[in-house]
Amino acid sequence: MTATAAIRQALALHGGTPVRPTLLPYGRQTIDEADIQAVVDTLRSDWLTTGPKVNEFEEAFAAWVGVRHAVSFSSGTAALHGAAFAAGLGAGDEAITSPLTFAATANCILYQGAKPVFADVTPDTLNLDPERVRSLVTSNTRALLPVDYAGHPAEIEAMLEIAERHGLTVIEDACHALGAKYRGRRVGSVSHMTVFSFHPVKHLTTGEGGMVTTDNAGFAETLRKFRNHGISSNARDRQREGQWHYEMVLLGFNYRLTDVACALGLQQLTKLEANLARRREIAAQYTAAFRGMPEILFPAAKNEVLPAWHLCPIRLDLQKLSAGRAEVFRALRAENIGVNVHYIPVHLHPYYKERFGYRGGEFPVAEAAYESLISLPMFHGMSDGDVEDVVRAVEKVAGHYAR
Ligand SMILES: Cc1ncc(COP(=O)(O)O)c(C=O)c1O
Protein backbone atom coordinates (compact mmCIF):
# COMPACT_ATOMS: atom_id res chain seq x y z
CA MET A 1 0.00 0.00 0.00
CA THR A 2 1.42 3.42 -0.86
CA ALA A 3 0.89 6.34 1.46
CA THR A 4 -1.20 8.18 -1.06
CA ALA A 5 -3.36 5.09 -1.54
CA ALA A 6 -3.72 4.48 2.19
CA ILE A 7 -7.21 4.60 3.54
CA ARG A 8 -7.55 7.77 5.55
CA GLN A 9 -7.99 6.46 9.06
CA ALA A 10 -8.48 8.84 11.99
CA LEU A 11 -5.09 9.66 13.42
CA ALA A 12 -4.56 8.95 17.12
CA LEU A 13 -3.51 12.61 17.29
CA HIS A 14 -7.12 13.46 16.34
CA GLY A 15 -8.77 10.95 18.67
CA GLY A 16 -8.44 7.79 16.53
CA THR A 17 -7.11 4.45 17.78
CA PRO A 18 -3.30 4.28 17.93
CA VAL A 19 -1.57 1.67 15.79
CA ARG A 20 -0.28 0.02 18.96
CA PRO A 21 -1.35 0.22 22.62
CA THR A 22 2.10 0.86 24.14
CA LEU A 23 5.01 3.06 23.14
CA LEU A 24 7.72 1.44 21.02
CA PRO A 25 10.97 3.27 21.86
CA TYR A 26 13.37 4.36 19.10
CA GLY A 27 16.17 2.35 20.69
CA ARG A 28 16.52 -0.11 23.53
CA GLN A 29 19.04 -2.53 25.02
CA THR A 30 18.63 -6.31 25.09
CA ILE A 31 19.92 -8.02 28.26
CA ASP A 32 19.76 -11.80 28.61
CA GLU A 33 20.46 -14.22 31.48
CA ALA A 34 24.09 -14.71 30.45
CA ASP A 35 24.63 -10.93 30.68
CA ILE A 36 23.07 -10.87 34.14
CA GLN A 37 25.12 -13.86 35.30
CA ALA A 38 28.38 -12.29 34.06
CA VAL A 39 27.66 -9.12 36.04
CA VAL A 40 26.69 -11.08 39.18
CA ASP A 41 29.87 -13.18 38.93
CA THR A 42 31.96 -10.02 38.77
CA LEU A 43 30.12 -8.50 41.72
CA ARG A 44 31.18 -11.61 43.70
CA SER A 45 34.81 -11.32 42.54
CA ASP A 46 37.72 -9.36 44.04
CA TRP A 47 37.61 -6.63 41.42
CA LEU A 48 34.84 -4.16 40.79
CA THR A 49 36.96 -1.74 38.82
CA THR A 50 40.14 -2.07 36.73
CA GLY A 51 40.47 -5.80 37.26
CA PRO A 52 40.86 -8.66 34.80
CA LYS A 53 37.63 -7.95 32.90
CA VAL A 54 38.90 -4.60 31.63
CA ASN A 55 41.86 -6.20 29.82
CA GLU A 56 39.74 -9.11 28.62
CA PHE A 57 37.11 -6.78 27.17
CA GLU A 58 39.67 -4.51 25.54
CA GLU A 59 41.51 -7.43 23.97
CA ALA A 60 38.35 -9.10 22.73
CA PHE A 61 37.06 -5.81 21.33
CA ALA A 62 40.34 -5.05 19.54
CA ALA A 63 40.37 -8.56 18.04
CA TRP A 64 36.76 -8.23 16.88
CA VAL A 65 37.41 -4.86 15.23
CA GLY A 66 40.77 -5.97 13.82
CA VAL A 67 42.95 -3.28 15.41
CA ARG A 68 46.03 -3.40 17.68
CA HIS A 69 44.77 -1.41 20.68
CA ALA A 70 41.43 -0.78 22.34
CA VAL A 71 41.32 1.50 25.40
CA SER A 72 38.08 1.56 27.39
CA PHE A 73 36.53 4.69 28.89
CA SER A 74 33.61 5.42 31.20
CA SER A 75 31.55 6.81 28.27
CA GLY A 76 31.80 7.65 24.59
CA THR A 77 32.12 11.29 25.63
CA ALA A 78 35.08 10.51 27.89
CA ALA A 79 36.60 8.45 25.05
CA LEU A 80 36.24 11.45 22.69
CA HIS A 81 37.92 13.65 25.30
CA GLY A 82 40.77 11.13 25.59
CA ALA A 83 41.21 11.03 21.80
CA ALA A 84 41.21 14.84 21.57
CA PHE A 85 43.89 14.92 24.28
CA ALA A 86 45.98 12.18 22.64
CA ALA A 87 45.79 14.04 19.31
CA GLY A 88 47.45 16.96 21.09
CA LEU A 89 44.56 19.40 20.69
CA GLY A 90 45.08 22.54 22.74
CA ALA A 91 44.54 26.29 22.91
CA GLY A 92 44.87 27.95 19.52
CA ASP A 93 44.16 24.72 17.63
CA GLU A 94 41.15 24.01 15.44
CA ALA A 95 39.44 20.70 14.70
CA ILE A 96 36.93 20.25 11.89
CA THR A 97 33.75 18.31 12.53
CA SER A 98 30.15 17.84 11.45
CA PRO A 99 27.31 20.02 12.74
CA LEU A 100 24.87 17.11 12.37
CA THR A 101 25.91 15.13 15.42
CA PHE A 102 25.45 14.78 19.14
CA ALA A 103 27.01 17.76 20.94
CA ALA A 104 29.68 15.54 22.56
CA THR A 105 31.58 15.29 19.25
CA ALA A 106 32.24 19.03 19.20
CA ASN A 107 32.38 19.45 22.98
CA CYS A 108 35.51 17.27 23.25
CA ILE A 109 37.34 19.88 21.16
CA LEU A 110 36.23 22.58 23.60
CA TYR A 111 37.31 20.48 26.61
CA GLN A 112 40.85 20.75 25.25
CA GLY A 113 40.62 24.51 24.83
CA ALA A 114 40.61 24.21 21.03
CA LYS A 115 38.03 25.54 18.57
CA PRO A 116 35.46 23.37 16.77
CA VAL A 117 35.14 24.35 13.11
CA PHE A 118 32.03 22.95 11.47
CA ALA A 119 31.94 21.83 7.85
CA ASP A 120 28.67 21.07 6.12
CA VAL A 121 27.57 17.52 5.26
CA THR A 122 26.76 15.91 1.90
CA PRO A 123 23.05 15.61 1.06
CA ASP A 124 23.13 11.83 0.50
CA THR A 125 24.67 10.31 3.65
CA LEU A 126 24.65 13.48 5.81
CA ASN A 127 28.31 12.81 6.59
CA LEU A 128 31.08 15.40 6.58
CA ASP A 129 31.69 16.75 3.05
CA PRO A 130 35.40 16.29 2.17
CA GLU A 131 35.31 19.29 -0.19
CA ARG A 132 34.04 21.55 2.57
CA VAL A 133 36.65 20.13 4.96
CA ARG A 134 39.46 20.82 2.46
CA SER A 135 38.40 24.44 2.15
CA LEU A 136 38.44 24.94 5.94
CA VAL A 137 41.91 23.60 6.77
CA THR A 138 44.19 26.36 8.10
CA SER A 139 47.61 26.41 9.72
CA ASN A 140 45.75 26.05 13.07
CA THR A 141 43.93 22.84 12.12
CA ARG A 142 45.18 19.84 14.08
CA ALA A 143 42.46 17.20 13.81
CA LEU A 144 39.44 16.08 11.76
CA LEU A 145 36.47 14.50 13.53
CA PRO A 146 34.22 12.85 10.97
CA VAL A 147 31.03 11.26 12.35
CA ASP A 148 29.59 8.01 10.98
CA TYR A 149 26.08 9.41 11.01
CA ALA A 150 23.39 6.82 11.86
CA GLY A 151 25.96 4.05 11.34
CA HIS A 152 26.96 4.89 7.75
CA PRO A 153 30.77 5.29 7.64
CA ALA A 154 32.06 8.74 6.75
CA GLU A 155 34.39 9.40 3.77
CA ILE A 156 37.36 8.10 5.73
CA GLU A 157 39.81 7.73 2.84
CA ALA A 158 39.28 11.36 1.85
CA MET A 159 39.72 12.42 5.49
CA LEU A 160 42.97 10.43 5.81
CA GLU A 161 44.24 11.92 2.57
CA ILE A 162 43.55 15.49 3.79
CA ALA A 163 45.12 14.59 7.16
CA GLU A 164 48.23 13.20 5.50
CA ARG A 165 48.70 16.33 3.40
CA HIS A 166 48.42 18.69 6.39
CA GLY A 167 49.82 16.55 9.22
CA LEU A 168 46.47 16.14 11.03
CA THR A 169 44.98 13.37 13.19
CA VAL A 170 41.68 11.76 12.16
CA ILE A 171 39.45 10.95 15.14
CA GLU A 172 36.45 9.09 13.76
CA ASP A 173 33.34 9.39 15.91
CA ALA A 174 31.95 5.91 15.33
CA CYS A 175 29.54 6.00 18.28
CA HIS A 176 26.85 5.00 15.73
CA ALA A 177 28.95 2.60 13.70
CA LEU A 178 30.18 -0.38 15.69
CA GLY A 179 30.17 -3.27 13.22
CA ALA A 180 30.00 -1.12 10.10
CA LYS A 181 32.46 -1.79 7.30
CA TYR A 182 34.33 0.71 5.15
CA ARG A 183 35.78 -0.74 1.93
CA GLY A 184 35.76 -4.20 3.50
CA ARG A 185 37.44 -3.14 6.75
CA ARG A 186 35.68 -2.89 10.07
CA VAL A 187 35.16 0.65 11.30
CA GLY A 188 37.65 1.13 14.13
CA SER A 189 40.58 -0.23 12.14
CA VAL A 190 40.87 2.55 9.55
CA SER A 191 41.23 6.00 11.18
CA HIS A 192 44.10 7.12 13.42
CA MET A 193 41.74 6.84 16.39
CA THR A 194 38.11 5.69 16.42
CA VAL A 195 35.64 6.30 19.23
CA PHE A 196 32.73 4.06 20.23
CA SER A 197 29.90 4.40 22.76
CA PHE A 198 28.23 1.63 24.75
CA HIS A 199 25.16 3.62 25.80
CA PRO A 200 22.09 1.34 26.04
CA VAL A 201 20.68 2.33 22.61
CA LYS A 202 23.91 1.26 20.89
CA HIS A 203 24.79 -2.09 19.27
CA LEU A 204 26.48 -3.30 22.45
CA THR A 205 25.96 -1.85 25.91
CA THR A 206 27.83 -1.59 29.19
CA GLY A 207 25.27 0.83 30.67
CA GLU A 208 27.58 3.78 30.17
CA GLY A 209 30.89 3.14 28.46
CA GLY A 210 33.13 3.90 25.53
CA MET A 211 36.26 2.78 23.70
CA VAL A 212 39.02 4.26 21.58
CA THR A 213 40.66 1.95 19.04
CA THR A 214 43.98 2.68 17.36
CA ASP A 215 46.94 0.98 15.71
CA ASN A 216 49.24 3.61 17.21
CA ALA A 217 50.97 2.41 20.40
CA GLY A 218 51.82 5.99 21.43
CA PHE A 219 48.17 7.07 21.28
CA ALA A 220 47.14 3.94 23.22
CA GLU A 221 49.65 4.63 26.00
CA THR A 222 48.54 8.26 26.34
CA LEU A 223 44.87 7.20 26.37
CA ARG A 224 45.50 4.68 29.17
CA LYS A 225 47.18 7.32 31.32
CA PHE A 226 44.61 10.00 30.52
CA ARG A 227 41.69 7.85 31.70
CA ASN A 228 43.52 7.09 34.97
CA HIS A 229 44.43 10.57 36.33
CA GLY A 230 47.55 10.68 34.15
CA ILE A 231 49.10 7.90 36.27
CA SER A 232 51.55 5.58 34.55
CA SER A 233 50.45 2.29 36.17
CA ASN A 234 47.18 0.84 37.49
CA ALA A 235 46.29 -0.40 40.97
CA ARG A 236 45.96 -4.04 39.91
CA ASP A 237 49.42 -4.15 38.35
CA ARG A 238 50.89 -2.51 41.46
CA GLN A 239 49.19 -5.06 43.72
CA ARG A 240 50.45 -7.94 41.56
CA GLU A 241 53.99 -6.59 41.61
CA GLY A 242 53.93 -5.82 45.37
CA GLN A 243 54.55 -2.16 44.47
CA TRP A 244 53.24 1.05 45.97
CA HIS A 245 55.09 3.55 43.83
CA TYR A 246 53.33 5.35 40.98
CA GLU A 247 53.83 8.56 39.06
CA MET A 248 51.37 11.05 37.69
CA VAL A 249 52.89 12.21 34.44
CA LEU A 250 50.09 14.16 32.78
CA LEU A 251 46.83 15.81 33.82
CA GLY A 252 44.22 13.11 33.36
CA PHE A 253 40.79 12.21 34.70
CA ASN A 254 39.04 9.28 36.29
CA TYR A 255 37.44 7.99 33.09
CA ARG A 256 37.86 4.28 33.91
CA LEU A 257 35.30 1.70 32.85
CA THR A 258 34.55 -0.72 35.70
CA ASP A 259 35.11 -4.49 35.74
CA VAL A 260 31.35 -4.87 36.27
CA ALA A 261 30.68 -2.95 33.05
CA CYS A 262 33.39 -4.82 31.14
CA ALA A 263 31.94 -8.18 32.23
CA LEU A 264 28.67 -7.07 30.63
CA GLY A 265 30.53 -5.78 27.56
CA LEU A 266 32.29 -9.12 27.07
CA GLN A 267 28.97 -10.97 27.10
CA GLN A 268 27.35 -8.43 24.81
CA LEU A 269 30.23 -8.76 22.35
CA THR A 270 29.35 -12.42 21.80
CA LYS A 271 25.94 -11.28 20.47
CA LEU A 272 27.15 -8.36 18.38
CA GLU A 273 27.14 -10.16 15.00
CA ALA A 274 23.57 -11.34 15.58
CA ASN A 275 22.49 -7.86 16.71
CA LEU A 276 23.96 -6.30 13.58
CA ALA A 277 22.32 -8.89 11.36
CA ARG A 278 18.94 -8.16 12.94
CA ARG A 279 19.36 -4.40 12.45
CA ARG A 280 20.20 -4.98 8.78
CA GLU A 281 17.14 -7.19 8.44
CA ILE A 282 14.94 -4.44 9.90
CA ALA A 283 16.51 -1.88 7.54
CA ALA A 284 15.69 -4.19 4.62
CA GLN A 285 12.08 -4.57 5.82
CA TYR A 286 11.71 -0.79 6.10
CA THR A 287 13.33 -0.27 2.69
CA ALA A 288 10.89 -2.67 1.05
CA ALA A 289 7.89 -1.14 2.83
CA PHE A 290 8.74 2.50 2.06
CA ARG A 291 9.87 1.97 -1.54
CA GLY A 292 6.46 2.98 -2.87
CA MET A 293 6.03 5.98 -0.57
CA PRO A 294 7.16 9.18 -2.30
CA GLU A 295 6.67 11.18 0.91
CA ILE A 296 9.52 9.28 2.62
CA LEU A 297 13.22 9.38 1.73
CA PHE A 298 15.02 6.39 3.17
CA PRO A 299 18.71 6.74 4.26
CA ALA A 300 21.20 6.11 1.46
CA ALA A 301 23.88 3.40 1.69
CA LYS A 302 26.94 3.76 -0.54
CA ASN A 303 28.31 0.72 -2.38
CA GLU A 304 31.67 0.75 -0.63
CA VAL A 305 30.21 0.55 2.90
CA LEU A 306 28.15 -1.76 5.06
CA PRO A 307 26.22 0.47 7.49
CA ALA A 308 25.66 -0.61 11.10
CA TRP A 309 22.15 0.90 11.35
CA HIS A 310 22.37 2.47 14.78
CA LEU A 311 19.58 4.84 13.75
CA CYS A 312 17.04 4.85 10.98
CA PRO A 313 16.63 8.56 10.16
CA ILE A 314 14.11 8.98 7.34
CA ARG A 315 13.65 12.35 5.67
CA LEU A 316 10.19 13.68 4.88
CA ASP A 317 9.62 15.16 1.45
CA LEU A 318 7.88 18.23 2.83
CA GLN A 319 6.77 19.34 -0.66
CA LYS A 320 4.56 16.25 -0.78
CA LEU A 321 3.04 16.68 2.69
CA SER A 322 0.53 19.18 3.99
CA ALA A 323 2.10 19.15 7.48
CA GLY A 324 5.57 19.97 8.72
CA ARG A 325 7.98 17.66 10.54
CA ALA A 326 6.76 18.75 13.99
CA GLU A 327 3.18 17.67 13.29
CA VAL A 328 4.22 14.40 11.60
CA PHE A 329 6.41 13.72 14.64
CA ARG A 330 3.53 14.37 17.05
CA ALA A 331 1.20 12.21 14.96
CA LEU A 332 3.64 9.26 15.01
CA ARG A 333 4.17 9.63 18.75
CA ALA A 334 0.39 9.60 19.23
CA GLU A 335 0.33 6.29 17.32
CA ASN A 336 2.76 5.05 20.03
CA ILE A 337 5.77 4.99 17.75
CA GLY A 338 8.68 6.44 19.74
CA VAL A 339 10.19 8.50 16.96
CA ASN A 340 13.05 10.87 17.70
CA VAL A 341 15.09 13.52 15.88
CA HIS A 342 18.85 13.22 15.30
CA TYR A 343 20.09 15.91 15.50
CA ILE A 344 19.48 19.56 16.24
CA PRO A 345 22.65 20.83 14.50
CA VAL A 346 25.27 21.53 17.17
CA HIS A 347 25.89 25.15 16.12
CA LEU A 348 22.20 25.93 16.73
CA HIS A 349 22.35 25.04 20.44
CA PRO A 350 22.22 28.16 22.63
CA TYR A 351 25.69 27.52 24.06
CA TYR A 352 27.30 27.46 20.61
CA LYS A 353 25.22 30.36 19.33
CA GLU A 354 26.17 32.54 22.28
CA ARG A 355 29.83 31.57 22.34
CA PHE A 356 30.52 31.60 18.59
CA GLY A 357 27.79 33.85 17.19
CA TYR A 358 26.04 31.32 14.94
CA ARG A 359 22.64 32.48 13.72
CA GLY A 360 21.54 29.66 11.45
CA GLY A 361 22.06 29.51 7.69
CA GLU A 362 25.78 28.72 7.97
CA PHE A 363 25.44 25.02 7.08
CA PRO A 364 22.49 24.81 4.69
CA VAL A 365 22.65 21.06 3.94
CA ALA A 366 22.70 20.03 7.62
CA GLU A 367 20.06 22.60 8.53
CA ALA A 368 17.70 21.61 5.70
CA ALA A 369 18.14 17.93 6.60
CA TYR A 370 17.36 18.69 10.23
CA GLU A 371 14.02 20.26 9.23
CA SER A 372 12.86 17.00 7.67
CA LEU A 373 14.52 14.26 9.77
CA ILE A 374 12.63 11.73 11.86
CA SER A 375 14.35 8.70 13.39
CA LEU A 376 12.19 5.59 13.30
CA PRO A 377 12.61 2.87 15.93
CA MET A 378 15.69 0.76 15.17
CA PHE A 379 17.07 -1.74 17.67
CA HIS A 380 17.99 -5.40 17.50
CA GLY A 381 15.29 -6.44 19.99
CA MET A 382 12.47 -5.30 17.69
CA SER A 383 10.10 -8.06 16.64
CA ASP A 384 8.66 -8.37 13.13
CA GLY A 385 5.38 -7.20 14.67
CA ASP A 386 7.09 -4.03 15.96
CA VAL A 387 8.48 -3.34 12.48
CA GLU A 388 5.00 -3.83 10.99
CA ASP A 389 3.56 -1.39 13.55
CA VAL A 390 6.08 1.26 12.51
CA VAL A 391 5.32 0.70 8.83
CA ARG A 392 1.56 0.86 9.44
CA ALA A 393 1.91 4.05 11.47
CA VAL A 394 4.10 5.72 8.85
CA GLU A 395 1.65 4.71 6.11
CA LYS A 396 -1.27 5.98 8.16
CA VAL A 397 0.33 9.32 9.03
CA ALA A 398 1.97 9.97 5.64
CA GLY A 399 -1.26 8.89 3.94
CA HIS A 400 -3.22 11.36 6.05
CA TYR A 401 -0.97 14.30 5.22
CA ALA A 402 -0.13 13.39 1.60
CA ARG A 403 -0.95 16.25 -0.75
C1 LIG B 1 27.72 10.66 17.60
C2 LIG B 1 27.88 10.52 19.08
N1 LIG B 1 29.04 10.91 19.64
C3 LIG B 1 29.24 10.79 20.96
C4 LIG B 1 28.28 10.27 21.80
C5 LIG B 1 28.55 10.20 23.27
O1 LIG B 1 28.53 8.91 23.76
P1 LIG B 1 28.14 8.61 25.28
O2 LIG B 1 26.67 8.81 25.43
O3 LIG B 1 28.57 7.19 25.48
O4 LIG B 1 28.92 9.55 26.13
C6 LIG B 1 27.08 9.84 21.27
C7 LIG B 1 26.04 9.28 22.15
O5 LIG B 1 24.95 9.00 21.84
C8 LIG B 1 26.85 9.98 19.87
O6 LIG B 1 25.71 9.60 19.31
mmCIF file of C-alpha atoms in Angstrom, residues 40 65 131 142 148 172 215 234 270 278 306 340 350 352-353 356 374 377 390:
data_model
loop_
_atom_site.group_PDB
_atom_site.id
_atom_site.type_symbol
_atom_site.label_atom_id
_atom_site.label_comp_id
_atom_site.label_asym_id
_atom_site.label_seq_id
_atom_site.Cartn_x
_atom_site.Cartn_y
_atom_site.Cartn_z
ATOM 1 C CA VAL A 40 26.688 -11.078 39.175
ATOM 2 C CA VAL A 65 37.410 -4.861 15.233
ATOM 3 C CA GLU A 131 35.306 19.292 -0.193
ATOM 4 C CA ARG A 142 45.180 19.838 14.077
ATOM 5 C CA ASP A 148 29.593 8.009 10.979
ATOM 6 C CA GLU A 172 36.452 9.092 13.758
ATOM 7 C CA ASP A 215 46.938 0.980 15.714
ATOM 8 C CA ASN A 234 47.184 0.843 37.487
ATOM 9 C CA THR A 270 29.346 -12.423 21.796
ATOM 10 C CA ARG A 278 18.942 -8.157 12.943
ATOM 11 C CA LEU A 306 28.152 -1.763 5.063
ATOM 12 C CA ASN A 340 13.049 10.869 17.697
ATOM 13 C CA PRO A 350 22.218 28.163 22.634
ATOM 14 C CA TYR A 352 27.299 27.455 20.608
ATOM 15 C CA LYS A 353 25.217 30.360 19.333
ATOM 16 C CA PHE A 356 30.525 31.600 18.586
ATOM 17 C CA ILE A 374 12.630 11.730 11.864
ATOM 18 C CA PRO A 377 12.606 2.866 15.928
ATOM 19 C CA VAL A 390 6.078 1.257 12.507
#
